[in-house]
Amino acid sequence: MDPKKASGKLQTDSNGRLRHFLTIEGLKSDLLTEILDTAESFSSVAEQAIKKVPLLRGVTVANLFFEASTRTRTTFEVAAKRLSADVLNLNINTSATSKGESLLDTLRNLEAMNCDMFVVRHNNSGAAHFIAQHVAPHLRIINAGDGRHAHPTQAMLDMFTIRRHKKEFNNLRIAIVGDVMHSRVARSQIHALSTLGAAEIRVVAPKTLLPRDVQKLGVHVYHDLCEGIKDVDVIIMLRLQRERMTSAFLPSEHEYFHLYGLTEEKLQFAKPDVMVMHPGPINRGVEMDSKVADGTHSVILEQVTNGIAVRMAIMAMIMGNRHGQEHAS
Ligand code: NCD
C-alpha cells in the first residue's frame, strides 16, 4: 500500500484535529506548532518531585515494535507512564506472529484486551497506515518508524530541540548529512522543516546515498561536506543504515568518515553557534568524531530528553481529541 495515498484523511478528523500520528506529510503548520507548544508545557513534568500527570489515567497503550529500538521504545514508554497510562510492551520476536499468527489476528487480540493506542514500529513502509485502516475506530495509532518512509515523532522532537535553541525557523539554514536514501528520519524532518518555514534545507551525501528525486522535496543537494555545511545554523547527521543496504553503496566506512564524517575541523565551516544533532544510535568514527558527538555544539542527549515531552504531547492530543476534550496545557 502507498502510505502517501492512505495518509490524507486518516490522520485528522473533520475539524482538522489529530486522530492518528502517521506522517508529517499533509499536516498543517498550525498543528505542528500546537504539538511543539503542548510539548513545551509537558517538559516541566520531568522536573516535578512526582513525574506524573493524570491525563491518560485508565488508557492502555501497547508498544508494538517489530524492529529493534532502544531510545524510541523506552521514551514512548516513559511518556505514556508520565501521563499515567498503562503500558504493554510486546516483544514481537517471541510473540504469536513468530508462530505464524497474522498481524491482523495479533491486533484483534489486543483490541479484545481493550487497548486504546498502538505505538508501531515496523520494517515495512506503510505498516502504521495499514494498521490504522484495519483497527476498530476507537483505536489510535502512532507511527514509531515504518521502513524508509516516516518517523514523525523523531522529526517533531528534532523540531522541538531546534526551536528551543533558535526560536524561529524562518531564518534557519539546515544541513542533513549522510544516508538520506535509507532514512525515514530525514524524510520526516524535511517535511517538518519545510512546513514550519525553514529558510533553506540542504542534503549532503554521496550520490549513492541520495534518493533520485530528492530535489522534489525542495532541498538543495551537496556532495561535498564542507560546502554543504558552510554557514549553516543546524547540522543533522544521519546513521549509515547498513541493515537497509542491499548492495555496496560505499567503498568503506573509513573512506566514508574521511569524506562525510563530521570532525571539529570541518565544523569550522558552519556558523559559530551551529547545533549538531543525530537521532541515534551514533556510529562513532563513521558519521562523526567522538569529540563532536560529545562536544559543546552537540545536542544529541537533549534530543533524547525532548523526545519524552514531544511524545507525551502527541499522545495527549490524540487521546484528548478522542474524548472530545481539549488536552491539558
Ligand atoms: C532512527 C530510526 O530508527 O529510524 N533512530 C531512532 O529512532 N532513534 C534512526 C536510525 O536508526 O538511524
Short mmCIF file of C-alpha atoms and ligand atoms in Angstrom, two decimals:
data_model
loop_
_atom_site.label_atom_id
_atom_site.label_comp_id
_atom_site.label_asym_id
_atom_site.label_seq_id
_atom_site.Cartn_x
_atom_site.Cartn_y
_atom_site.Cartn_z
CA MET A 1 0.00 0.00 0.00
CA ASP A 2 1.20 3.50 -0.76
CA PRO A 3 1.30 5.25 2.63
CA LYS A 4 1.14 8.66 0.93
CA LYS A 5 -2.25 7.96 -0.60
CA ALA A 6 -3.57 6.48 2.61
CA SER A 7 -2.50 9.25 4.98
CA GLY A 8 -4.72 12.10 3.71
CA LYS A 9 -7.94 11.86 5.68
CA LEU A 10 -6.77 9.14 8.04
CA GLN A 11 -4.73 11.31 10.40
CA THR A 12 -7.10 14.13 11.24
CA ASP A 13 -10.83 14.40 11.98
CA SER A 14 -13.29 16.72 10.23
CA ASN A 15 -12.13 19.57 12.49
CA GLY A 16 -8.50 19.06 11.48
CA ARG A 17 -7.58 17.58 14.86
CA LEU A 18 -5.19 14.69 15.23
CA ARG A 19 -6.66 11.15 15.30
CA HIS A 20 -3.54 9.15 14.44
CA PHE A 21 0.05 10.31 14.00
CA LEU A 22 1.41 8.51 10.95
CA THR A 23 3.39 11.02 8.90
CA ILE A 24 4.23 14.74 8.85
CA GLU A 25 3.20 14.98 5.21
CA GLY A 26 -0.11 16.78 4.84
CA LEU A 27 -0.19 18.21 8.38
CA LYS A 28 -0.57 21.98 8.67
CA SER A 29 1.99 24.25 10.25
CA ASP A 30 -0.55 25.24 12.99
CA LEU A 31 -0.90 21.63 14.07
CA LEU A 32 2.87 21.09 14.17
CA THR A 33 3.22 24.28 16.24
CA GLU A 34 0.46 23.08 18.58
CA ILE A 35 2.43 19.85 19.15
CA LEU A 36 5.57 21.87 19.94
CA ASP A 37 3.69 24.22 22.31
CA THR A 38 1.99 21.31 24.08
CA ALA A 39 5.34 19.54 24.44
CA GLU A 40 6.77 22.71 25.96
CA SER A 41 4.07 22.59 28.63
CA PHE A 42 4.85 18.93 29.37
CA SER A 43 8.62 19.32 29.62
CA SER A 44 8.35 20.62 33.19
CA VAL A 45 6.73 17.35 34.34
CA ALA A 46 10.25 15.85 34.35
CA GLU A 47 11.30 18.40 36.99
CA GLN A 48 8.43 17.69 39.38
CA ALA A 49 9.01 15.58 42.51
CA ILE A 50 6.35 13.20 41.22
CA LYS A 51 6.93 12.98 37.48
CA LYS A 52 3.34 12.25 36.52
CA VAL A 53 0.17 13.96 35.33
CA PRO A 54 -3.16 12.10 35.41
CA LEU A 55 -4.19 12.89 31.83
CA LEU A 56 -4.24 9.36 30.40
CA ARG A 57 -5.28 7.51 33.55
CA GLY A 58 -7.17 4.38 32.54
CA VAL A 59 -5.78 4.45 28.99
CA THR A 60 -3.86 1.36 27.80
CA VAL A 61 -1.01 1.89 25.34
CA ALA A 62 0.55 -1.10 23.55
CA ASN A 63 4.07 -0.69 22.19
CA LEU A 64 4.27 -2.92 19.10
CA PHE A 65 7.87 -2.98 17.99
CA PHE A 66 8.53 -5.31 15.06
CA GLU A 67 12.04 -3.86 14.68
CA ALA A 68 14.82 -3.18 17.19
CA SER A 69 14.71 0.06 19.13
CA THR A 70 16.04 1.37 22.42
CA ARG A 71 15.52 5.13 22.58
CA THR A 72 12.23 5.32 20.75
CA ARG A 73 10.57 2.43 22.58
CA THR A 74 11.73 3.48 26.02
CA THR A 75 10.90 7.16 25.56
CA PHE A 76 7.39 6.20 24.38
CA GLU A 77 7.07 4.05 27.49
CA VAL A 78 8.29 6.82 29.81
CA ALA A 79 5.99 9.32 28.05
CA ALA A 80 2.93 7.09 28.47
CA LYS A 81 3.76 6.41 32.12
CA ARG A 82 4.25 10.12 32.87
CA LEU A 83 0.74 10.63 31.50
CA SER A 84 -0.44 7.85 33.92
CA ALA A 85 -1.36 5.41 31.12
CA ASP A 86 -0.84 1.65 31.46
CA VAL A 87 1.78 0.35 29.03
CA LEU A 88 2.18 -3.06 27.41
CA ASN A 89 5.46 -3.82 25.67
CA LEU A 90 5.11 -6.56 23.11
CA ASN A 91 8.26 -8.34 22.16
CA ILE A 92 7.14 -9.38 18.71
CA ASN A 93 10.03 -11.79 18.13
CA THR A 94 8.77 -14.04 20.89
CA SER A 95 5.07 -13.36 20.37
CA ALA A 96 2.45 -15.10 18.31
CA THR A 97 3.41 -13.54 14.95
CA SER A 98 6.58 -15.65 15.11
CA LYS A 99 4.31 -18.70 15.49
CA GLY A 100 2.53 -17.83 12.27
CA GLU A 101 -0.34 -15.68 13.58
CA SER A 102 -1.18 -12.89 11.14
CA LEU A 103 -0.61 -9.27 12.11
CA LEU A 104 -4.35 -8.62 11.97
CA ASP A 105 -5.06 -11.51 14.35
CA THR A 106 -2.50 -10.14 16.81
CA LEU A 107 -4.19 -6.73 16.57
CA ARG A 108 -7.66 -8.22 17.10
CA ASN A 109 -6.41 -9.86 20.28
CA LEU A 110 -5.00 -6.60 21.59
CA GLU A 111 -8.29 -4.91 20.73
CA ALA A 112 -10.05 -7.64 22.71
CA MET A 113 -7.90 -6.64 25.69
CA ASN A 114 -9.34 -3.12 25.36
CA CYS A 115 -6.15 -1.36 24.36
CA ASP A 116 -6.63 2.27 23.32
CA MET A 117 -3.45 3.11 21.46
CA PHE A 118 -0.83 1.23 19.46
CA VAL A 119 2.66 2.65 19.02
CA VAL A 120 4.00 0.82 15.99
CA ARG A 121 7.49 0.33 14.60
CA HIS A 122 7.77 -1.91 11.54
CA ASN A 123 10.32 -2.53 8.82
CA ASN A 124 7.69 -2.19 6.07
CA SER A 125 6.85 1.29 4.76
CA GLY A 126 3.12 1.81 5.22
CA ALA A 127 2.70 -0.62 8.15
CA ALA A 128 1.32 2.00 10.55
CA HIS A 129 -1.14 3.25 7.90
CA PHE A 130 -2.26 -0.31 7.23
CA ILE A 131 -2.89 -0.87 10.92
CA ALA A 132 -4.75 2.46 11.26
CA GLN A 133 -7.05 1.39 8.44
CA HIS A 134 -7.81 -2.01 9.93
CA VAL A 135 -8.29 -1.48 13.65
CA ALA A 136 -11.54 -0.62 15.46
CA PRO A 137 -12.44 3.07 15.09
CA HIS A 138 -11.73 3.98 18.73
CA LEU A 139 -8.10 2.85 18.47
CA ARG A 140 -5.35 5.39 17.95
CA ILE A 141 -2.10 4.66 16.10
CA ILE A 142 1.28 6.38 16.37
CA ASN A 143 3.96 5.58 13.82
CA ALA A 144 7.28 4.99 15.60
CA GLY A 145 9.11 4.39 12.29
CA ASP A 146 7.99 2.43 9.20
CA GLY A 147 10.63 1.16 6.78
CA ARG A 148 12.26 4.01 4.92
CA HIS A 149 9.05 6.01 4.88
CA ALA A 150 8.48 8.10 8.01
CA HIS A 151 9.45 8.64 11.63
CA PRO A 152 7.23 11.58 12.52
CA THR A 153 7.75 11.67 16.31
CA GLN A 154 11.53 11.78 15.78
CA ALA A 155 11.10 14.71 13.38
CA MET A 156 8.91 16.55 15.91
CA LEU A 157 11.38 16.07 18.76
CA ASP A 158 14.07 17.40 16.44
CA MET A 159 11.89 20.45 15.62
CA PHE A 160 11.31 20.97 19.34
CA THR A 161 15.06 20.86 20.03
CA ILE A 162 15.80 23.28 17.18
CA ARG A 163 13.07 25.71 18.27
CA ARG A 164 14.34 25.71 21.86
CA HIS A 165 17.75 26.89 20.70
CA LYS A 166 16.95 29.00 17.66
CA LYS A 167 13.40 30.28 18.42
CA GLU A 168 12.26 30.75 14.79
CA PHE A 169 12.53 28.52 11.72
CA ASN A 170 12.23 31.15 9.00
CA ASN A 171 15.82 32.37 9.23
CA LEU A 172 17.45 28.96 9.56
CA ARG A 173 19.76 27.13 7.18
CA ILE A 174 19.85 23.41 7.95
CA ALA A 175 22.05 20.63 6.53
CA ILE A 176 21.01 16.97 6.75
CA VAL A 177 24.13 14.86 6.22
CA GLY A 178 24.57 11.20 5.33
CA ASP A 179 22.41 8.26 4.39
CA VAL A 180 19.29 10.13 3.24
CA MET A 181 18.39 7.28 0.90
CA HIS A 182 17.53 4.80 3.66
CA SER A 183 16.40 7.34 6.25
CA ARG A 184 12.79 7.65 7.37
CA VAL A 185 14.06 10.30 9.80
CA ALA A 186 15.40 12.54 7.01
CA ARG A 187 12.14 12.33 5.05
CA SER A 188 10.06 13.34 8.06
CA GLN A 189 12.49 16.10 9.02
CA ILE A 190 12.40 17.58 5.51
CA HIS A 191 8.58 17.68 5.57
CA ALA A 192 8.52 19.19 9.07
CA LEU A 193 11.18 21.82 8.31
CA SER A 194 9.52 22.94 5.09
CA THR A 195 6.06 23.05 6.71
CA LEU A 196 7.45 25.15 9.56
CA GLY A 197 9.05 27.51 7.04
CA ALA A 198 12.80 26.85 7.34
CA ALA A 199 14.73 29.24 5.07
CA GLU A 200 16.97 26.61 3.45
CA ILE A 201 17.18 22.83 3.72
CA ARG A 202 20.29 21.13 2.36
CA VAL A 203 21.08 17.45 1.99
CA VAL A 204 24.73 16.44 1.91
CA ALA A 205 25.64 12.92 0.76
CA PRO A 206 27.34 10.86 -1.92
CA LYS A 207 25.09 10.27 -4.96
CA THR A 208 24.64 6.63 -3.95
CA LEU A 209 23.03 7.63 -0.65
CA LEU A 210 20.50 10.10 -2.07
CA PRO A 211 17.07 9.17 -3.45
CA ARG A 212 16.90 10.01 -7.17
CA ASP A 213 14.04 12.53 -6.86
CA VAL A 214 15.30 14.20 -3.69
CA GLN A 215 15.15 17.73 -5.21
CA LYS A 216 11.38 17.36 -5.50
CA LEU A 217 11.28 17.64 -1.71
CA GLY A 218 12.52 21.22 -2.06
CA VAL A 219 16.06 20.63 -0.79
CA HIS A 220 19.44 21.83 -2.09
CA VAL A 221 21.81 18.97 -2.86
CA TYR A 222 25.52 18.94 -1.97
CA HIS A 223 28.09 16.20 -2.40
CA ASP A 224 30.89 17.97 -0.54
CA LEU A 225 30.59 18.14 3.25
CA CYS A 226 32.48 21.39 3.82
CA GLU A 227 30.47 23.21 1.12
CA GLY A 228 27.22 21.66 2.35
CA ILE A 229 27.64 22.80 5.94
CA LYS A 230 29.03 26.23 5.09
CA ASP A 231 27.26 28.89 7.20
CA VAL A 232 24.52 26.54 8.41
CA ASP A 233 22.73 27.00 11.76
CA VAL A 234 21.93 23.31 12.26
CA ILE A 235 23.67 20.10 11.16
CA ILE A 236 21.67 16.87 11.39
CA MET A 237 23.87 13.80 11.00
CA LEU A 238 22.27 10.51 9.93
CA ARG A 239 23.38 6.99 10.72
CA LEU A 240 24.66 4.79 7.89
CA GLN A 241 21.75 2.35 7.74
CA ARG A 242 23.73 -0.75 6.80
CA GLU A 243 20.80 -3.03 7.61
CA ARG A 244 18.78 -1.41 4.81
CA MET A 245 21.54 -1.52 2.19
CA THR A 246 21.10 -4.27 -0.34
CA SER A 247 24.31 -3.74 -2.32
CA ALA A 248 27.62 -1.92 -2.00
CA PHE A 249 26.69 1.73 -1.58
CA LEU A 250 30.07 2.74 -0.17
CA PRO A 251 33.72 1.90 -0.63
CA SER A 252 34.41 1.55 3.14
CA GLU A 253 33.46 3.12 6.45
CA HIS A 254 36.97 4.54 6.71
CA GLU A 255 36.58 6.26 3.34
CA TYR A 256 33.09 7.46 4.31
CA PHE A 257 34.42 9.03 7.51
CA HIS A 258 37.18 10.72 5.55
CA LEU A 259 34.68 12.32 3.16
CA TYR A 260 31.47 12.72 5.20
CA GLY A 261 32.42 12.23 8.85
CA LEU A 262 31.95 15.37 10.96
CA THR A 263 35.13 16.46 12.75
CA GLU A 264 35.98 19.57 14.76
CA GLU A 265 37.98 20.92 11.80
CA LYS A 266 35.08 20.57 9.37
CA LEU A 267 32.66 22.04 11.88
CA GLN A 268 34.52 25.37 11.47
CA PHE A 269 32.74 25.83 8.13
CA ALA A 270 29.36 26.14 9.83
CA LYS A 271 28.13 29.15 11.84
CA PRO A 272 29.93 29.62 15.18
CA ASP A 273 26.73 28.77 17.11
CA VAL A 274 25.83 25.73 14.98
CA MET A 275 23.82 22.93 16.64
CA VAL A 276 24.88 19.34 15.91
CA MET A 277 22.13 16.71 16.01
CA HIS A 278 21.84 12.94 15.47
CA PRO A 279 18.77 10.73 16.02
CA GLY A 280 20.92 7.93 17.45
CA PRO A 281 22.30 5.36 17.55
CA ILE A 282 25.60 7.06 16.58
CA ASN A 283 28.37 5.17 14.85
CA ARG A 284 31.31 6.98 16.40
CA GLY A 285 34.18 7.34 13.95
CA VAL A 286 31.85 6.70 10.99
CA GLU A 287 29.35 9.59 10.89
CA MET A 288 31.13 11.77 13.38
CA ASP A 289 34.13 12.02 15.59
CA SER A 290 33.55 11.47 19.32
CA LYS A 291 34.88 14.98 20.01
CA VAL A 292 31.96 16.39 18.02
CA ALA A 293 29.37 13.94 19.40
CA ASP A 294 30.35 14.89 22.96
CA GLY A 295 31.36 18.49 22.21
CA THR A 296 29.79 21.83 23.06
CA HIS A 297 27.76 22.08 19.82
CA SER A 298 26.13 18.67 20.29
CA VAL A 299 22.50 18.50 21.47
CA ILE A 300 22.21 14.74 20.94
CA LEU A 301 21.25 13.88 24.54
CA GLU A 302 18.86 16.85 24.71
CA GLN A 303 17.08 15.29 21.72
CA VAL A 304 16.51 12.13 23.80
CA THR A 305 15.15 14.11 26.76
CA ASN A 306 12.90 16.19 24.49
CA GLY A 307 11.54 13.02 22.91
CA ILE A 308 9.63 12.31 26.10
CA ALA A 309 7.78 15.66 26.22
CA VAL A 310 7.03 15.57 22.49
CA ARG A 311 5.66 12.01 22.68
CA MET A 312 3.59 12.98 25.72
CA ALA A 313 2.14 15.88 23.71
CA ILE A 314 1.23 13.73 20.72
CA MET A 315 -0.36 11.01 22.88
CA ALA A 316 -2.30 13.56 24.93
CA MET A 317 -3.57 15.42 21.85
CA ILE A 318 -4.71 12.22 20.18
CA MET A 319 -6.50 10.89 23.26
CA GLY A 320 -7.90 14.30 24.21
CA ASN A 321 -9.49 14.54 20.80
CA ARG A 322 -10.99 11.07 21.17
CA HIS A 323 -12.91 12.15 24.24
CA GLY A 324 -13.86 15.43 22.59
CA GLN A 325 -11.89 17.38 25.20
CA GLU A 326 -9.01 19.75 24.99
CA HIS A 327 -5.63 18.44 26.14
CA ALA A 328 -4.07 19.94 29.23
CA SER A 329 -1.72 22.85 28.91
C1 NCD B 1 16.29 6.19 13.91
C2 NCD B 1 15.40 5.10 13.36
O1 NCD B 1 15.24 4.05 13.97
O2 NCD B 1 14.86 5.34 12.30
N1 NCD B 1 16.62 6.10 15.25
C3 NCD B 1 15.77 6.41 16.23
O3 NCD B 1 14.57 6.29 16.12
N2 NCD B 1 16.30 6.90 17.35
C4 NCD B 1 17.47 6.41 13.07
C5 NCD B 1 18.44 5.28 12.92
O4 NCD B 1 18.20 4.16 13.31
O5 NCD B 1 19.48 5.56 12.33
#
